[in-house]
Tab-separated table of C-alpha atoms in Angstrom:
chain	number	residue	atom	x	y	z
A	591	UNK	CA	-8.995	-3.184	8.380
A	592	UNK	CA	-11.535	-3.622	5.402
A	593	UNK	CA	-10.961	-0.894	2.604
A	594	UNK	CA	-13.908	1.821	2.479
A	595	UNK	CA	-15.288	0.927	-0.848
A	596	UNK	CA	-15.599	-2.943	0.718
A	597	UNK	CA	-17.154	-1.577	3.622
A	598	UNK	CA	-19.565	0.112	1.801
A	599	UNK	CA	-20.899	-2.485	0.095
A	600	UNK	CA	-22.742	-5.452	0.395
A	601	UNK	CA	-20.691	-7.123	-2.228
A	602	UNK	CA	-17.659	-6.661	-4.145
A	603	UNK	CA	-16.078	-8.977	-6.383
A	604	UNK	CA	-12.750	-8.101	-8.476
A	605	UNK	CA	-11.885	-9.635	-11.704
A	606	UNK	CA	-8.201	-8.493	-12.757
A	607	UNK	CA	-6.369	-9.817	-16.030
A	608	UNK	CA	-3.223	-9.265	-17.064
A	609	UNK	CA	-3.520	-10.753	-20.661
A	610	UNK	CA	-2.460	-14.241	-19.558
A	611	UNK	CA	-4.010	-14.814	-16.456
A	612	UNK	CA	-7.102	-13.676	-14.658
A	613	UNK	CA	-7.572	-13.452	-10.977
A	614	UNK	CA	-10.779	-12.791	-9.091
A	615	UNK	CA	-11.770	-12.568	-5.376
A	616	UNK	CA	-15.000	-11.714	-3.746
A	617	UNK	CA	-15.843	-9.606	-0.650
A	618	UNK	CA	-18.895	-9.530	1.653
A	619	UNK	CA	-19.361	-6.144	4.281
A	620	UNK	CA	-16.042	-5.503	3.812
A	621	UNK	CA	-14.305	-9.072	4.457
A	622	UNK	CA	-12.934	-11.293	1.726
A	623	UNK	CA	-14.849	-14.252	1.527
A	624	UNK	CA	-12.869	-16.759	-1.188
A	625	UNK	CA	-9.512	-17.182	-1.699
A	626	UNK	CA	-7.557	-15.226	-4.364
A	627	UNK	CA	-8.186	-17.474	-7.335
A	628	UNK	CA	-6.187	-17.869	-10.706
A	629	UNK	CA	-6.922	-19.206	-13.650
A	630	UNK	CA	-5.364	-19.066	-17.153
A	631	UNK	CA	-7.023	-17.395	-19.937
A	632	UNK	CA	-8.622	-19.323	-22.737
A	633	UNK	CA	-7.037	-19.126	-26.491
A	634	UNK	CA	-10.207	-17.348	-27.544
A	635	UNK	CA	-10.298	-14.796	-24.367
A	636	UNK	CA	-8.244	-11.630	-25.204
A	637	UNK	CA	-8.607	-9.445	-22.085
A	638	UNK	CA	-6.719	-7.149	-19.731
A	639	UNK	CA	-7.794	-4.631	-16.916
A	640	UNK	CA	-10.155	-4.768	-14.032
A	641	UNK	CA	-13.650	-5.372	-13.767
A	642	UNK	CA	-15.223	-4.118	-10.321
A	643	UNK	CA	-18.776	-5.190	-9.480
A	644	UNK	CA	-20.053	-3.872	-6.111
A	645	UNK	CA	-23.800	-3.202	-4.690
A	646	UNK	CA	-23.722	-0.167	-2.580
A	647	UNK	CA	-24.927	-1.504	1.433
A	648	UNK	CA	-28.154	0.529	2.613
A	649	UNK	CA	-26.844	0.043	5.980
A	650	UNK	CA	-24.014	2.799	4.955
A	651	UNK	CA	-26.087	4.916	2.454
A	652	UNK	CA	-29.455	5.586	3.030
A	653	UNK	CA	-30.243	6.156	-0.888
A	654	UNK	CA	-28.624	4.356	-3.453
A	655	UNK	CA	-30.596	5.275	-6.327
A	656	UNK	CA	-27.631	7.460	-7.658
A	657	UNK	CA	-28.938	9.526	-10.781
A	658	UNK	CA	-27.217	8.675	-14.044
A	659	UNK	CA	-26.373	12.385	-14.444
A	660	UNK	CA	-24.054	12.152	-11.809
A	661	UNK	CA	-22.152	9.249	-13.320
A	662	UNK	CA	-22.057	11.262	-16.707
A	663	UNK	CA	-20.846	14.150	-14.694
A	664	UNK	CA	-17.810	12.293	-13.293
A	665	UNK	CA	-17.102	10.119	-16.288
A	666	UNK	CA	-16.923	13.410	-18.370
A	667	UNK	CA	-14.418	15.133	-16.029
A	668	UNK	CA	-12.666	11.564	-15.870
A	669	UNK	CA	-11.964	11.661	-19.916
A	670	UNK	CA	-11.067	14.975	-19.700
A	671	UNK	CA	-8.188	14.547	-17.535
A	672	UNK	CA	-7.332	11.031	-18.803
A	673	UNK	CA	-6.956	12.267	-22.580
A	674	UNK	CA	-6.512	9.630	-24.725
A	675	UNK	CA	-8.667	7.179	-23.140
A	676	UNK	CA	-11.958	6.274	-23.785
A	677	UNK	CA	-14.754	6.032	-21.294
A	678	UNK	CA	-18.126	4.332	-21.679
A	679	UNK	CA	-21.077	4.594	-19.405
A	680	UNK	CA	-23.642	2.076	-20.113
A	681	UNK	CA	-26.787	2.499	-17.866
A	682	UNK	CA	-29.337	-0.231	-17.737
A	683	UNK	CA	-33.068	1.843	-18.345
A	684	UNK	CA	-34.949	-1.398	-18.678
A	685	UNK	CA	-33.741	-5.013	-18.129
A	686	UNK	CA	-31.554	-6.323	-20.867
A	687	UNK	CA	-31.409	-2.388	-22.683
A	688	UNK	CA	-28.513	-0.209	-21.783
A	689	UNK	CA	-28.074	3.480	-23.210
A	690	UNK	CA	-24.319	4.076	-23.890
A	691	UNK	CA	-22.392	7.289	-23.463
A	692	UNK	CA	-19.244	7.596	-24.961
A	693	UNK	CA	-16.740	10.446	-23.588
A	694	UNK	CA	-13.511	10.908	-25.395
A	695	UNK	CA	-10.568	13.762	-25.509
A	696	UNK	CA	-7.780	12.622	-28.163
A	697	UNK	CA	-4.376	12.848	-26.546
A	698	UNK	CA	-2.956	15.053	-29.602
A	699	UNK	CA	-5.130	18.086	-28.127
A	700	UNK	CA	-5.118	17.236	-24.345
A	701	UNK	CA	-7.085	19.244	-22.416
A	702	UNK	CA	-7.602	21.835	-24.979
A	703	UNK	CA	-11.076	20.061	-26.255
A	704	UNK	CA	-12.416	20.407	-22.516
A	705	UNK	CA	-11.424	24.114	-22.296
A	706	UNK	CA	-12.903	24.922	-25.582
A	707	UNK	CA	-16.083	23.118	-24.484
A	708	UNK	CA	-16.184	24.832	-21.084
A	709	UNK	CA	-16.510	27.997	-22.926
A	710	UNK	CA	-19.218	27.571	-24.740
A	711	UNK	CA	-17.788	28.484	-28.170
A	712	UNK	CA	-16.948	32.425	-26.663
A	713	UNK	CA	-13.537	32.363	-26.280
A	714	UNK	CA	-11.244	35.294	-26.570
A	715	UNK	CA	-8.437	33.462	-27.347
A	716	UNK	CA	-7.301	29.919	-28.231
A	717	UNK	CA	-6.678	27.263	-25.484
A	718	UNK	CA	-2.934	27.094	-24.605
A	719	UNK	CA	-1.458	23.953	-23.997
A	720	UNK	CA	1.216	23.079	-21.744
A	721	UNK	CA	3.107	20.489	-19.993
A	722	UNK	CA	5.480	20.351	-17.254
A	723	UNK	CA	7.456	17.654	-15.123
A	724	UNK	CA	9.468	18.174	-11.834
A	725	UNK	CA	11.102	16.497	-9.051
A	726	UNK	CA	10.861	17.396	-5.276
A	727	UNK	CA	9.601	17.397	-1.793
A	728	UNK	CA	7.169	19.126	0.446
A	729	UNK	CA	9.324	19.299	3.266
A	730	UNK	CA	13.194	18.887	3.807
A	731	UNK	CA	12.438	15.407	6.295
A	732	UNK	CA	9.611	13.779	3.368
A	733	UNK	CA	10.850	12.091	0.240
A	734	UNK	CA	11.242	13.157	-3.291
A	735	UNK	CA	8.319	12.671	-5.655
A	736	UNK	CA	7.607	12.925	-9.097
A	737	UNK	CA	5.228	15.238	-10.916
A	738	UNK	CA	3.842	16.208	-13.970
A	739	UNK	CA	0.953	18.493	-15.404
A	740	UNK	CA	-0.650	19.222	-18.212
A	741	UNK	CA	-2.244	22.991	-18.117
A	742	UNK	CA	-4.879	24.347	-20.759
A	743	UNK	CA	-6.161	28.065	-20.598
A	744	UNK	CA	-8.138	30.496	-22.780
A	745	UNK	CA	-9.509	33.865	-21.793
A	746	UNK	CA	-13.432	34.259	-22.796
A	747	UNK	CA	-16.657	36.610	-22.832
A	748	UNK	CA	-18.532	34.657	-20.608
A	749	UNK	CA	-17.849	33.846	-16.640
A	750	UNK	CA	-14.633	32.378	-16.030
A	751	UNK	CA	-14.285	28.557	-14.716
A	752	UNK	CA	-11.118	27.325	-13.195
A	753	UNK	CA	-10.883	23.461	-12.572
A	754	UNK	CA	-7.969	21.316	-10.779
A	755	UNK	CA	-7.461	18.045	-10.590
A	756	UNK	CA	-4.585	15.811	-9.124
A	757	UNK	CA	-4.281	12.101	-9.527
A	758	UNK	CA	-7.416	12.327	-11.318
A	759	UNK	CA	-9.425	13.304	-8.374
A	760	UNK	CA	-11.207	17.084	-8.831
A	761	UNK	CA	-9.597	19.820	-6.386
A	762	UNK	CA	-13.173	21.073	-5.539
A	763	UNK	CA	-11.358	23.420	-3.368
A	764	UNK	CA	-8.699	24.556	-5.680
A	765	UNK	CA	-5.854	23.963	-3.267
A	766	UNK	CA	-2.054	24.260	-4.419
A	767	UNK	CA	-2.845	24.602	-8.051
A	768	UNK	CA	-5.124	27.245	-7.290
A	769	UNK	CA	-2.786	29.399	-5.155
A	770	UNK	CA	0.014	29.019	-7.983
A	771	UNK	CA	-2.740	30.298	-10.710
A	772	UNK	CA	-3.780	33.218	-8.515
A	773	UNK	CA	0.253	34.234	-7.626
A	774	UNK	CA	1.287	33.255	-11.638
A	775	UNK	CA	-1.347	35.023	-13.421
A	776	UNK	CA	-1.906	38.601	-10.962
A	777	UNK	CA	2.224	38.721	-11.273
A	778	UNK	CA	2.003	38.310	-15.115
A	779	UNK	CA	-0.707	40.344	-16.070
A	780	UNK	CA	-0.196	43.332	-13.520
A	781	UNK	CA	3.691	42.988	-15.024
A	782	UNK	CA	2.561	43.399	-18.639
A	783	UNK	CA	-0.041	46.055	-17.838
A	784	UNK	CA	2.336	48.690	-15.675
A	785	UNK	CA	5.235	47.558	-18.537
A	786	UNK	CA	3.044	48.757	-21.408
A	787	UNK	CA	1.542	51.873	-19.511
A	788	UNK	CA	-2.161	50.652	-19.534
A	789	UNK	CA	-2.549	51.633	-15.804
A	790	UNK	CA	-4.010	54.972	-15.396
A	791	UNK	CA	-2.826	57.248	-12.487
A	792	UNK	CA	-6.155	56.701	-10.279
A	793	UNK	CA	-6.498	52.929	-10.883
A	794	UNK	CA	-5.521	50.357	-8.264
A	795	UNK	CA	-3.628	47.467	-9.161
A	796	UNK	CA	-5.706	44.653	-10.993
A	797	UNK	CA	-6.775	41.858	-8.738
A	798	UNK	CA	-6.886	38.225	-9.540
A	799	UNK	CA	-10.695	38.278	-9.534
A	800	UNK	CA	-10.632	40.744	-12.225
A	801	UNK	CA	-8.697	38.175	-14.423
A	802	UNK	CA	-10.890	35.336	-12.544
A	803	UNK	CA	-13.889	36.620	-14.553
A	804	UNK	CA	-12.737	35.904	-17.904
A	805	UNK	CA	-10.218	33.047	-17.639
A	806	UNK	CA	-10.770	29.223	-18.051
A	807	UNK	CA	-8.205	26.877	-17.076
A	808	UNK	CA	-7.971	23.391	-16.483
A	809	UNK	CA	-4.921	21.801	-14.620
A	810	UNK	CA	-4.342	18.136	-14.333
A	811	UNK	CA	-1.395	16.852	-11.903
A	812	UNK	CA	-0.144	13.670	-11.443
A	813	UNK	CA	2.435	12.457	-8.500
A	814	UNK	CA	3.835	9.164	-7.554
A	815	UNK	CA	3.143	10.482	-3.901
A	816	UNK	CA	-0.080	12.547	-2.684
A	817	UNK	CA	0.077	14.668	-0.479
A	818	UNK	CA	-2.115	18.040	0.702
A	819	UNK	CA	0.936	20.221	-0.383
A	820	UNK	CA	1.627	18.686	-3.845
């Protein structure tokens, strides 16, 4: 059947180039209306990548006037978790005139620049950068998959922020990364307090909420197989 984005569009055109050839296809109301066409790039054409053009369908959406702030927020987050890739948002404010906004985080510092930005310059510690790779499976009857994750965190004087992304998608409700952070930080900080004799006799054990109040952490993970348990 038709893919969701195609079904939600009056039309959708796809032009994809590998540097040698460009292939094109057009959909209307979710169904292809052209055959896949491929042509060789001319000598003066130097391009790779994919351009998708689509118009949301008012039979699917009640309102298609999406404010530019929404796109700015999405692209800001995408630039943060795909560091080293430049995102450019061009909004046509008047016919033929575009307002351009660039989003970019250098690959050398990864998520640390974004984490530092979230603290508003009021961090108590410098952002830590961690990277990991692993391989495993979610259940015995499932296939192994590769996983990689980039992690950056610091502690701040203002409200804590915890953001988690998987395969570039924002996990608004946290999911497995949130459970891992809760367990790891609570275990480590409680152990540090106990070993350092920091608890008073009448004090209860620290809770994750105590930690989350000043913890700013962003985790971006990618896997070759996405599931609800990654």
